PDB file of C-alpha atoms in Angstrom:
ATOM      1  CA  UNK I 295     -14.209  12.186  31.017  1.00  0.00           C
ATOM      2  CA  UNK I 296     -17.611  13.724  30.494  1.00  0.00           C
ATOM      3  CA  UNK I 297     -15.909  17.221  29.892  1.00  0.00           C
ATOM      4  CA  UNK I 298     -13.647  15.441  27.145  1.00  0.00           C
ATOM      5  CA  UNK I 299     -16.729  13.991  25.211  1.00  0.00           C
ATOM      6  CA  UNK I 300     -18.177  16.696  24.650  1.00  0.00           C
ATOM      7  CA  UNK I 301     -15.518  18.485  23.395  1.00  0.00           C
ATOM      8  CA  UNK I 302     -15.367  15.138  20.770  1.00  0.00           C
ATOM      9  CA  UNK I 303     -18.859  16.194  19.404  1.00  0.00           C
ATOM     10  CA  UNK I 304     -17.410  19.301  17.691  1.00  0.00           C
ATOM     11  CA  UNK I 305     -14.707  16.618  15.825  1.00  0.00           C
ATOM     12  CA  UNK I 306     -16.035  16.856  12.290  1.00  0.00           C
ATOM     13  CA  UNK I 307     -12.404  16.664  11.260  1.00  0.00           C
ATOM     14  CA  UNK I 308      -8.911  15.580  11.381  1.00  0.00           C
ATOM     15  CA  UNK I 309      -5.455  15.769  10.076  1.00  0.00           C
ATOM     16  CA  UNK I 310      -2.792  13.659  11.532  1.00  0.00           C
ATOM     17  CA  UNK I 311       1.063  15.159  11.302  1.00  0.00           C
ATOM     18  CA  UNK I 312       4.676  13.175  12.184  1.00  0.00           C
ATOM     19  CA  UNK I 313       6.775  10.306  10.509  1.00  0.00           C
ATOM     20  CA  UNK I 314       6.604   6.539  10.026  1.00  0.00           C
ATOM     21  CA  UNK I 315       4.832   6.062  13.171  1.00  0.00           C
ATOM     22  CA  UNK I 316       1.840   8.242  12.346  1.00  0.00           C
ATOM     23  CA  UNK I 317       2.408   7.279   8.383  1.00  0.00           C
ATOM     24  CA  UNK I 318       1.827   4.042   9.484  1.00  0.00           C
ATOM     25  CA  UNK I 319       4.851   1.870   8.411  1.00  0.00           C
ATOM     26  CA  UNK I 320       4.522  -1.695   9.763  1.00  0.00           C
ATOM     27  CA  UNK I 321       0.772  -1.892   9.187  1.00  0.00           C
ATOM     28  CA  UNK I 322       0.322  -2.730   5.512  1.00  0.00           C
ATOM     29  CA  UNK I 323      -2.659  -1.275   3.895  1.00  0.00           C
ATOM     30  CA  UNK I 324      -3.854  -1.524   0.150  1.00  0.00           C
ATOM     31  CA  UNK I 325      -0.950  -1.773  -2.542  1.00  0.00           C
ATOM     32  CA  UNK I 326       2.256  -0.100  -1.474  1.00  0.00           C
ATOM     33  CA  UNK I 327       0.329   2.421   1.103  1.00  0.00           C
ATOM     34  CA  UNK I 328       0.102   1.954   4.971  1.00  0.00           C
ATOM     35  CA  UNK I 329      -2.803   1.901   7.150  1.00  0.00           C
ATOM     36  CA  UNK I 330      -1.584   2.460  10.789  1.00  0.00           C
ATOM     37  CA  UNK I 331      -3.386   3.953  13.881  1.00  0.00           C
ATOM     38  CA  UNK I 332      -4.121   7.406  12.362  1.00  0.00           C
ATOM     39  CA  UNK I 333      -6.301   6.162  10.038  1.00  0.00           C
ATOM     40  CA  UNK I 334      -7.428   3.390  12.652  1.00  0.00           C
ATOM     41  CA  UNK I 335      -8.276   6.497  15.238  1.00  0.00           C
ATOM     42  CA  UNK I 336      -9.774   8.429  11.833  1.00  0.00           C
ATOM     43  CA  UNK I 337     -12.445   5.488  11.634  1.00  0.00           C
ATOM     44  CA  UNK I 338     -13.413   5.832  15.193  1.00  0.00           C
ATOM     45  CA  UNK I 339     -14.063   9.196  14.799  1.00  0.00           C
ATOM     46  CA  UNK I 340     -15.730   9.033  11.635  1.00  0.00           C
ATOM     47  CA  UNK I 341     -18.167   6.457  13.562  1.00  0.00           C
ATOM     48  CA  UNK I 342     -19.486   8.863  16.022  1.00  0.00           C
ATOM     49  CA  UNK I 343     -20.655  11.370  13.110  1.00  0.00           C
ATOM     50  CA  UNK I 344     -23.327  10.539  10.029  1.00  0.00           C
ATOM     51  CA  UNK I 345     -22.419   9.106   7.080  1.00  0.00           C
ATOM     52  CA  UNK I 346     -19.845  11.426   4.985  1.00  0.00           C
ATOM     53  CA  UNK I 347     -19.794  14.397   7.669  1.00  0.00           C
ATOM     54  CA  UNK I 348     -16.174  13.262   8.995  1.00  0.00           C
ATOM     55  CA  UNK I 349     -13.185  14.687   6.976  1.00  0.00           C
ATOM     56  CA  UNK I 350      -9.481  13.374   7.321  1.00  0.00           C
ATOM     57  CA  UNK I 351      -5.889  14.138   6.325  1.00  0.00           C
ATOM     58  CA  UNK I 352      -2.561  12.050   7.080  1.00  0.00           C
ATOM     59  CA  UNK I 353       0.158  14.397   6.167  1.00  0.00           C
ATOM     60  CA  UNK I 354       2.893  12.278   7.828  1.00  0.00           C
ATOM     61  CA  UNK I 355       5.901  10.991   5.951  1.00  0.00           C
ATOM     62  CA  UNK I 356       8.639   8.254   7.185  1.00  0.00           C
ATOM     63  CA  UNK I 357      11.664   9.320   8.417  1.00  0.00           C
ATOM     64  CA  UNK I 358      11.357  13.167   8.970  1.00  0.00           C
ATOM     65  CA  UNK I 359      12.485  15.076  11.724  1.00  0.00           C
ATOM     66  CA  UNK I 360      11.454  17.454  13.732  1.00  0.00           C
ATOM     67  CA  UNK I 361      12.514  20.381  11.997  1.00  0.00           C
ATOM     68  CA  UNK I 362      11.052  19.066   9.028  1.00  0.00           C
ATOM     69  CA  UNK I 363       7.674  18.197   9.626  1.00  0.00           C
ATOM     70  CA  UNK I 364       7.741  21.818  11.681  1.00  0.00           C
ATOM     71  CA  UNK I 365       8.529  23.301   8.025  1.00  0.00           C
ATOM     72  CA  UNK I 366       6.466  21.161   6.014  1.00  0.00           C
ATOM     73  CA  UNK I 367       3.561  19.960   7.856  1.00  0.00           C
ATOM     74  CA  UNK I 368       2.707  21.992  10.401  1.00  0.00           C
ATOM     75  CA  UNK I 369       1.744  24.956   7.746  1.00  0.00           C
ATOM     76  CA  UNK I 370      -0.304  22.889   5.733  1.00  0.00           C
ATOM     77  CA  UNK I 371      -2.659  21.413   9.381  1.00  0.00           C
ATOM     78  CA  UNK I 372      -2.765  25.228   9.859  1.00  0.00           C
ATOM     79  CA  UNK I 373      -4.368  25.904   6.744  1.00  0.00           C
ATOM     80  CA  UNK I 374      -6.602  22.419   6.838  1.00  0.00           C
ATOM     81  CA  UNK I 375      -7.817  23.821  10.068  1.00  0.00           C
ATOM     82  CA  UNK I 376      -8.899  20.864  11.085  1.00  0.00           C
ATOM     83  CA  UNK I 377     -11.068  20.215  14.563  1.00  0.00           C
ATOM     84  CA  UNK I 378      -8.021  17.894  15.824  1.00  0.00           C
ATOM     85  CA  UNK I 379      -4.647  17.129  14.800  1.00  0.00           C
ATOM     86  CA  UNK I 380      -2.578  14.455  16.297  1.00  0.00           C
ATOM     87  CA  UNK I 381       1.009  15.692  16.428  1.00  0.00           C
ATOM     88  CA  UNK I 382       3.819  13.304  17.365  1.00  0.00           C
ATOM     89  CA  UNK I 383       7.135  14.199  16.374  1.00  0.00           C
ATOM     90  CA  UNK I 384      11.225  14.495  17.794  1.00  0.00           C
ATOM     91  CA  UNK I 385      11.632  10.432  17.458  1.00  0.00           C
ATOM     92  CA  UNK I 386      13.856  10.383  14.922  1.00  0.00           C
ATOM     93  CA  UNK I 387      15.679  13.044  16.562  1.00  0.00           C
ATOM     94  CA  UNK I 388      15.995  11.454  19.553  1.00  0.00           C
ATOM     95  CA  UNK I 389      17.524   7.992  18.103  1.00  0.00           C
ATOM     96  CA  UNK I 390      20.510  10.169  16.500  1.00  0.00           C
ATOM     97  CA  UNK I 391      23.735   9.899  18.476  1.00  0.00           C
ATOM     98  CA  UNK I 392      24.466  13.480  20.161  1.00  0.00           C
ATOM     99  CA  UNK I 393      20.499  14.048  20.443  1.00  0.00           C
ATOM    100  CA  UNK I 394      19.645  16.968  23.452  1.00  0.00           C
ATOM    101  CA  UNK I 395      16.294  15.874  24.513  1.00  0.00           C
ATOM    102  CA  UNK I 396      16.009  19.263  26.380  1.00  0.00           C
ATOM    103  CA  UNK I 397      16.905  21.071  22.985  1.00  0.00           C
ATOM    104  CA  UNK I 398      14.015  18.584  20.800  1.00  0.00           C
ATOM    105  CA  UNK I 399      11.043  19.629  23.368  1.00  0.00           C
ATOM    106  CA  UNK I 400      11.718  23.366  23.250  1.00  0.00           C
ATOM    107  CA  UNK I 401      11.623  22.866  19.322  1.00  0.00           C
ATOM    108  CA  UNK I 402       8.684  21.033  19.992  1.00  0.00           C
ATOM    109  CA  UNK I 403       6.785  23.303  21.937  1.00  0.00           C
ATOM    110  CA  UNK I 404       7.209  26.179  19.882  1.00  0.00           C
ATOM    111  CA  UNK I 405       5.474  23.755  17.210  1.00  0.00           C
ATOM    112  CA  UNK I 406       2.500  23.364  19.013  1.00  0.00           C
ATOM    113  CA  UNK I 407       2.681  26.457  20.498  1.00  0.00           C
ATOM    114  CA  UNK I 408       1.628  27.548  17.259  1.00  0.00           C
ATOM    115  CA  UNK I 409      -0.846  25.111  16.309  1.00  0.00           C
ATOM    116  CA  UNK I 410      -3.029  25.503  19.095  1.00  0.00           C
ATOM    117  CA  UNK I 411      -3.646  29.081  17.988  1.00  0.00           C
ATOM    118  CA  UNK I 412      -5.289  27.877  14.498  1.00  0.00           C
ATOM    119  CA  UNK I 413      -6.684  24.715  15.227  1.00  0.00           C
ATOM    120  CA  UNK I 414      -9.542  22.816  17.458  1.00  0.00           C
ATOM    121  CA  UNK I 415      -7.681  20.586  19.765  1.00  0.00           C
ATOM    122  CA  UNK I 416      -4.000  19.247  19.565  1.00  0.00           C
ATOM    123  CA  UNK I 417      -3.447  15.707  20.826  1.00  0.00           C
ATOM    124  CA  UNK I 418       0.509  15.167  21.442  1.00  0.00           C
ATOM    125  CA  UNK I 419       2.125  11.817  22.075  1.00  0.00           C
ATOM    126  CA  UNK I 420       4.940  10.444  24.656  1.00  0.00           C
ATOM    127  CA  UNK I 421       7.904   8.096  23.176  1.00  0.00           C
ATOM    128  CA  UNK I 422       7.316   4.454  24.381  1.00  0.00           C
ATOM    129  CA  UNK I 423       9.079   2.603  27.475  1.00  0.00           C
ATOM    130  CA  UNK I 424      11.638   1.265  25.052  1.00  0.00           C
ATOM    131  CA  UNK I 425      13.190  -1.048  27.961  1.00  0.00           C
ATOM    132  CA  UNK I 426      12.255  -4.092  25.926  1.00  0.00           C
ATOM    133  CA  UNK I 427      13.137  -3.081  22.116  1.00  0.00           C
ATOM    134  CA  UNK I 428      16.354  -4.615  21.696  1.00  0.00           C
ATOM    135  CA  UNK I 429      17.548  -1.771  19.010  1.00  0.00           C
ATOM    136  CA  UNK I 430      15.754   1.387  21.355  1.00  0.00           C
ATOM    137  CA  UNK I 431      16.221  -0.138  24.719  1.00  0.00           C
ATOM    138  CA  UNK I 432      19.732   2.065  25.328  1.00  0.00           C
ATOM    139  CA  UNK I 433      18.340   5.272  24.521  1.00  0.00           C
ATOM    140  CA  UNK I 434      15.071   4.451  26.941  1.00  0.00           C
ATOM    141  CA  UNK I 435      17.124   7.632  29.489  1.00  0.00           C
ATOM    142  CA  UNK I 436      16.708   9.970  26.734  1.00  0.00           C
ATOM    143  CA  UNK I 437      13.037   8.988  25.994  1.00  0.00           C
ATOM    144  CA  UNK I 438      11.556   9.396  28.702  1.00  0.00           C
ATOM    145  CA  UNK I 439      13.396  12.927  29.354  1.00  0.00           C
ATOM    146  CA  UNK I 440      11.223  13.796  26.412  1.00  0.00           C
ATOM    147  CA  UNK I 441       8.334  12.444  27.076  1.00  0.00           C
ATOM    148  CA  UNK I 442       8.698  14.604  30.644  1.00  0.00           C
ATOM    149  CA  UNK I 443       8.784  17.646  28.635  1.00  0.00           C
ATOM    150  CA  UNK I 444       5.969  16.432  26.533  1.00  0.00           C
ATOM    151  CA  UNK I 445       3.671  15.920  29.486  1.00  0.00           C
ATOM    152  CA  UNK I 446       4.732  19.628  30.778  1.00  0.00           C
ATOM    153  CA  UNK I 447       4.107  20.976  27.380  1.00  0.00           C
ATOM    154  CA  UNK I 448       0.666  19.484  27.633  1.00  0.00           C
ATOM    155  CA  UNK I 449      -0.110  20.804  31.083  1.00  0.00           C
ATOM    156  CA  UNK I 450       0.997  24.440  29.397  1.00  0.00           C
ATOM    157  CA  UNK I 451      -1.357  24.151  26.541  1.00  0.00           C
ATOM    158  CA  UNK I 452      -4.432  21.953  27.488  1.00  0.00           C
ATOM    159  CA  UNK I 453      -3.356  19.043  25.497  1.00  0.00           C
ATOM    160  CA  UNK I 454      -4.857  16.007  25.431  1.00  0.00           C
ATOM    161  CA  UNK I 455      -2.169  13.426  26.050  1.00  0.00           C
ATOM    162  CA  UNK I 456      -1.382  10.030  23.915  1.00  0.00           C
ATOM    163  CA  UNK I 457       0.555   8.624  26.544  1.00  0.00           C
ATOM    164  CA  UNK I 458       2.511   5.557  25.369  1.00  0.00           C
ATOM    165  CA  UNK I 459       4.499   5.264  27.837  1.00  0.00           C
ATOM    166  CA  UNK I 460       2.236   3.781  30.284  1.00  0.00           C
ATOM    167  CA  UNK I 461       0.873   1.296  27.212  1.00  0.00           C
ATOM    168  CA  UNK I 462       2.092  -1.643  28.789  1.00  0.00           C
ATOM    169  CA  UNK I 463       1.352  -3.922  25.824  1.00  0.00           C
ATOM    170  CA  UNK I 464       3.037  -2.402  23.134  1.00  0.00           C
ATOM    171  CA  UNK I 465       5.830  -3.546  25.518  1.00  0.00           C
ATOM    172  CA  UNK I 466       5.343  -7.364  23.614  1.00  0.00           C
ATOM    173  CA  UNK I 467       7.573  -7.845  20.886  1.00  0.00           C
ATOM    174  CA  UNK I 468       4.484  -9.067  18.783  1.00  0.00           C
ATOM    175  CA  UNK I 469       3.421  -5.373  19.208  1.00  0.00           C
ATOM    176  CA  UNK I 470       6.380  -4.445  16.491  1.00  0.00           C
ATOM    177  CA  UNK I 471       7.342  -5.369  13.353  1.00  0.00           C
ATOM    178  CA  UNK I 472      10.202  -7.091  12.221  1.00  0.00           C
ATOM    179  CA  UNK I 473      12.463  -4.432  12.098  1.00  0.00           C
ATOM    180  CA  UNK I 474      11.688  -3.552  15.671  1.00  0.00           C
ATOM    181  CA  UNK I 475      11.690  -0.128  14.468  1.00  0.00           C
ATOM    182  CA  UNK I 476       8.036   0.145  13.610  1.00  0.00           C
ATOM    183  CA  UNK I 477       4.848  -1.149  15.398  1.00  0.00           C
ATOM    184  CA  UNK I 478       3.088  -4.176  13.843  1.00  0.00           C
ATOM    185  CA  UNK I 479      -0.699  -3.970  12.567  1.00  0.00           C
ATOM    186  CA  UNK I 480      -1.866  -5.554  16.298  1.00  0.00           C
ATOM    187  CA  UNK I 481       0.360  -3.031  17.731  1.00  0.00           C
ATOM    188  CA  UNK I 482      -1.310   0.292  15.614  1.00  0.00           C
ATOM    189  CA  UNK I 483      -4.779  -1.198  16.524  1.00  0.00           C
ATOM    190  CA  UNK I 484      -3.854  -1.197  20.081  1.00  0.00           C
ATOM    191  CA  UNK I 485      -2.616   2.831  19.950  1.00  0.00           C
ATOM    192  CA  UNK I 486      -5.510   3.327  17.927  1.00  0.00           C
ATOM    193  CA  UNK I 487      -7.592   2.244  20.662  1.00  0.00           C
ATOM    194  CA  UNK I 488      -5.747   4.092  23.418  1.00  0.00           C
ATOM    195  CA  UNK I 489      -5.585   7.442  21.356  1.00  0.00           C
ATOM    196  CA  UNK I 490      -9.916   6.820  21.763  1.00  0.00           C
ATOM    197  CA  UNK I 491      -9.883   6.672  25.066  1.00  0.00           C
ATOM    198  CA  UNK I 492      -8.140   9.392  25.320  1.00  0.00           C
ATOM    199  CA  UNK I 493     -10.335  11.458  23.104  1.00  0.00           C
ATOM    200  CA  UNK I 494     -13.748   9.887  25.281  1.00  0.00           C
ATOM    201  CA  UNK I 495     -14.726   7.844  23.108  1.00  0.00           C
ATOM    202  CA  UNK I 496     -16.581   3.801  23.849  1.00  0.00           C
ATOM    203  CA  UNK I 497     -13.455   1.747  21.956  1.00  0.00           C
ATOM    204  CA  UNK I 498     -14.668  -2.093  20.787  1.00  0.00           C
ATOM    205  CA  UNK I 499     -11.205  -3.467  22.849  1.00  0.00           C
ATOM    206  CA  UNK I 500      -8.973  -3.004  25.788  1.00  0.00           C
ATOM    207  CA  UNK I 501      -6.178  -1.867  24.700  1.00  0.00           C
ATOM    208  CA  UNK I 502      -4.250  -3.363  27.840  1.00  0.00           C
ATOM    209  CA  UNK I 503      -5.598  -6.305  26.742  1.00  0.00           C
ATOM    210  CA  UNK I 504      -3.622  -9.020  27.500  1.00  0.00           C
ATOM    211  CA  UNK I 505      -1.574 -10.965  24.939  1.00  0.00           C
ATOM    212  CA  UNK I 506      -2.080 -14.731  24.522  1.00  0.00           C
ATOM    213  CA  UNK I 507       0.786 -16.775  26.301  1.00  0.00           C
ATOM    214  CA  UNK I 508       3.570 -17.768  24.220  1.00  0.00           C
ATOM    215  CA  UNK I 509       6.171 -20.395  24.580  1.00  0.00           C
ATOM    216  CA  UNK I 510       9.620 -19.992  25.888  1.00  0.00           C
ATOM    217  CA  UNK I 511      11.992 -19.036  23.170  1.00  0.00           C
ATOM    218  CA  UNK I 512      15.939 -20.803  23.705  1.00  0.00           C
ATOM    219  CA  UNK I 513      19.478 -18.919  23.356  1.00  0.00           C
ATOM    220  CA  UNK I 514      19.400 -20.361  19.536  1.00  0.00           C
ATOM    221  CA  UNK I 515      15.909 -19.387  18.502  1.00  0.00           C
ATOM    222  CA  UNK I 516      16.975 -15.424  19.763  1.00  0.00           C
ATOM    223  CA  UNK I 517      20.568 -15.471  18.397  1.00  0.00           C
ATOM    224  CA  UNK I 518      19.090 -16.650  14.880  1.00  0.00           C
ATOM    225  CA  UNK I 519      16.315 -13.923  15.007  1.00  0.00           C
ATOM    226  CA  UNK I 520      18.752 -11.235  15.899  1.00  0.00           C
ATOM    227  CA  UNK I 521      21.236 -12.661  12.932  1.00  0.00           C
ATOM    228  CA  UNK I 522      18.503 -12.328  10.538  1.00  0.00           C
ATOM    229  CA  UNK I 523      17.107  -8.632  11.822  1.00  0.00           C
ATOM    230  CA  UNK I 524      20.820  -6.837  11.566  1.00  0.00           C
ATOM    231  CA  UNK I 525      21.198  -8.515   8.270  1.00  0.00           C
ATOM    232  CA  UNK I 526      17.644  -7.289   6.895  1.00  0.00           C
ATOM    233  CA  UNK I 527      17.239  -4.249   8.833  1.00  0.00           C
ATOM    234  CA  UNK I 528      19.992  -2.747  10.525  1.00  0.00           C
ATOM    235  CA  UNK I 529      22.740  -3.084   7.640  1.00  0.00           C
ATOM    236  CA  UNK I 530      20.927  -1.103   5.484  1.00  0.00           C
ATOM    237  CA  UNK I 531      19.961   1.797   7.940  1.00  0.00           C
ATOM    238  CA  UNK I 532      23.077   2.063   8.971  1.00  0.00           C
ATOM    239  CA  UNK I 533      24.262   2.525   5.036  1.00  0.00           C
ATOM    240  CA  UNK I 534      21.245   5.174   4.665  1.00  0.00           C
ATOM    241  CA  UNK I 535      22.560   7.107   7.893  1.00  0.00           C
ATOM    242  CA  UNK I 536      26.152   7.584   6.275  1.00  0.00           C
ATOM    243  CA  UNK I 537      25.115   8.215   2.868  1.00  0.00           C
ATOM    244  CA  UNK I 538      22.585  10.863   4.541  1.00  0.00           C
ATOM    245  CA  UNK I 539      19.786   9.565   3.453  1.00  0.00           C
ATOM    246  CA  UNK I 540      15.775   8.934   4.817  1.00  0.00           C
ATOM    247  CA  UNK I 541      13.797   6.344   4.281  1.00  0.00           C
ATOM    248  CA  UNK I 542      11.517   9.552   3.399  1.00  0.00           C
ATOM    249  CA  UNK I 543      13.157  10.803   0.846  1.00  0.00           C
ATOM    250  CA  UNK I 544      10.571  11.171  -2.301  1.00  0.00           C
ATOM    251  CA  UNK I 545       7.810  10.073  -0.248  1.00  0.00           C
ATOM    252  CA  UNK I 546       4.763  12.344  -0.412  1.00  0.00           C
ATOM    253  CA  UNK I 547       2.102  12.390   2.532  1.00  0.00           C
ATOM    254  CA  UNK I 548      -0.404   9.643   1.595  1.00  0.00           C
ATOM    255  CA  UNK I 549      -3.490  11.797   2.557  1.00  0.00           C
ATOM    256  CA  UNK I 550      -2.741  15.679   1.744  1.00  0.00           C
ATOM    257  CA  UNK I 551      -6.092  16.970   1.789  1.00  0.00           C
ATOM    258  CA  UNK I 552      -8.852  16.844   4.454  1.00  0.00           C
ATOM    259  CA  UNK I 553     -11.490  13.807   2.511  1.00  0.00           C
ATOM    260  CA  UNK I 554     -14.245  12.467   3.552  1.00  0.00           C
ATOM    261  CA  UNK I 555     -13.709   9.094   5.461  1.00  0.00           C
TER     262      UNK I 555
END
C-alpha cells in the first residue's frame, strides 16, 4: 500500500478510456450527460491535489468495442499523456454470441501493451461475477475466462488492478439500473470507491458496505418486473443488434480534452 501512494502523488492527471460503463450510462448527470465512476474516481483524485492542479478527460463512448476504442481512443490517451488512464474494455465483445474470450484478451493486451509505453500508470478492470444479472448471468463462464487473462496481463505489465469481480456488492440488483445492463448511480459510487482503494487512496465509504435489508419479493412481483424490462429494454436491443446498430453511434466522448476538474 505505501509503495502505491506514493506513486498517487505524481497523479496530476487523468483520462479515462472504454464504453457505457466508463461513459457512465445509468448514473444521470446534468442534462442529457452521465456522471458515472470515472468522473466519481476523477474527484477523488482531484481532492488529493490543490485547487485547479488536477486535469481530466473521459474519452469513453457507449457501446464500442474493443477494436474500436483500440482505434479511436487509445491514440488520443497517448497523445493526452496523461499520469493515469483507466482502461476497461472487451465487454461488449464478450456479450456477442460466438465471442473467443482467449481471442478479446490478446487484442487487449496488445492495447495496453502499448499504452504503458506513453503513459504514467494504466489501471485495467475485470468483468463482474455476473451470476446474479438475470440478462449476463449465462455468459458468467466466458467472463471470468477474461477477467483470468486480465489479471495475467496485469502481472505482465505492473498494472494496477480494478478488480470487480471480487466486489461483492455490485452483486445487489439495486447496484444496476433498470436495464440490468448498466450499473445504477449507488452502484458507480461504489466502483468509484473501490477503483480508490486501489489507487491508495483514504475513500469516505466501504465499498463492501453492506446494503440495507429488503423485503422478500413473490413469483408475481419478479414475473411483472421481468415483463416490463424485455418490453423496455431488451426488445429494442435486440432490434439495434439486427439492424447493426450501437447505442454509440453519433455519440462523441463527453470529455475529449484533459480540463481542469
Amino acid at each position: 500500500m505505501a509503495a502505491t501512494t506514493t506513486k498517487l502523488k505524481t497523479i496530476g492527471s487523468y483520462a479515462a478510456i472504454g464504453d457505457s460503463f466508463t461513459e457512465g450510462v445509468g448514473d444521470p448527470g446534468p442534462g442529457d450527460s452521465f456522471l458515472g465512476w470515472a468522473d466519481r474516481l476523477a474527484v477523488l483524485l482531484a481532492d488529493q491535489r490543490e485547487e485547479h492542479d488536477f486535469r481530466y478527460a473521459n474519452l469513453a463512448v457507449r457501446g464500442k468495442l474493443l477494436d474500436q476504442i483500440v482505434a479511436d481512443q487509445v491514440p488520443r490517451a497517448k497523445a493526452l499523456a496523461p499520469d493515469l488512464v483507466t482502461f476497461c474494455a472487451g465487454g461488449n465483445d464478450i456479450i456477442r454470441p460466438g465471442s473467443d474470450p482467449d481471442d478479446v484478451a490478446e487484442r487487449f493486451e496488445a492495447a495496453v501493451a502499448d499504452l504503458t509505453g506513453a503513459v504514467g500508470h494504466v489501471m485495467i478492470t475485470t468483468g463482474f461475477d455476473t451470476r446474479g444479472v438475470p440478462v449476463l448471468k449465462h455468459i458468467r463462464g466466458k467472463v471470468a475466462t477474461y477477467s483470468a487473462h486480465v489479471r495475467a496481463i496485469a502481472d505482465r505489465y505492473d498494472c494496477p488492478v480494478l478488480d470487480l469481480w471480487s466486489l461483492k456488492s455490485v452483486q445487489d440488483r439495486r447496484a444496476w439500473d433498470a436495464d440490468r445492463l448498466h450499473l445504477s448511480p449507488e452502484g458507480h459510487t461504489r466502483v468509484a470507491l473501490r477503483a480508490g482503494q486501489v489507487l491508495g487512496l483514504e475513500v469516505p465509504a466501504d465499498p463492501d458496505q453492506p446494503w440495507p435489508q429488503l423485503r422478500p419479493r413473490g413469483s408475481v412481483d419478479v414475473t411483472r418486473d421481468n415483463i416490463q424490462w424485455a418490453r423496455e429494454y431488451l426488445v429494442p436491443w435486440i432490434g439495434r443488434r439486427l439492424r447493426g446498430e450501437s447505442s454509440g453511434d453519433h455519440v462523441e466522448a463527453k470529455r475529449p480534452d484533459l480540463l481542469p476538474l
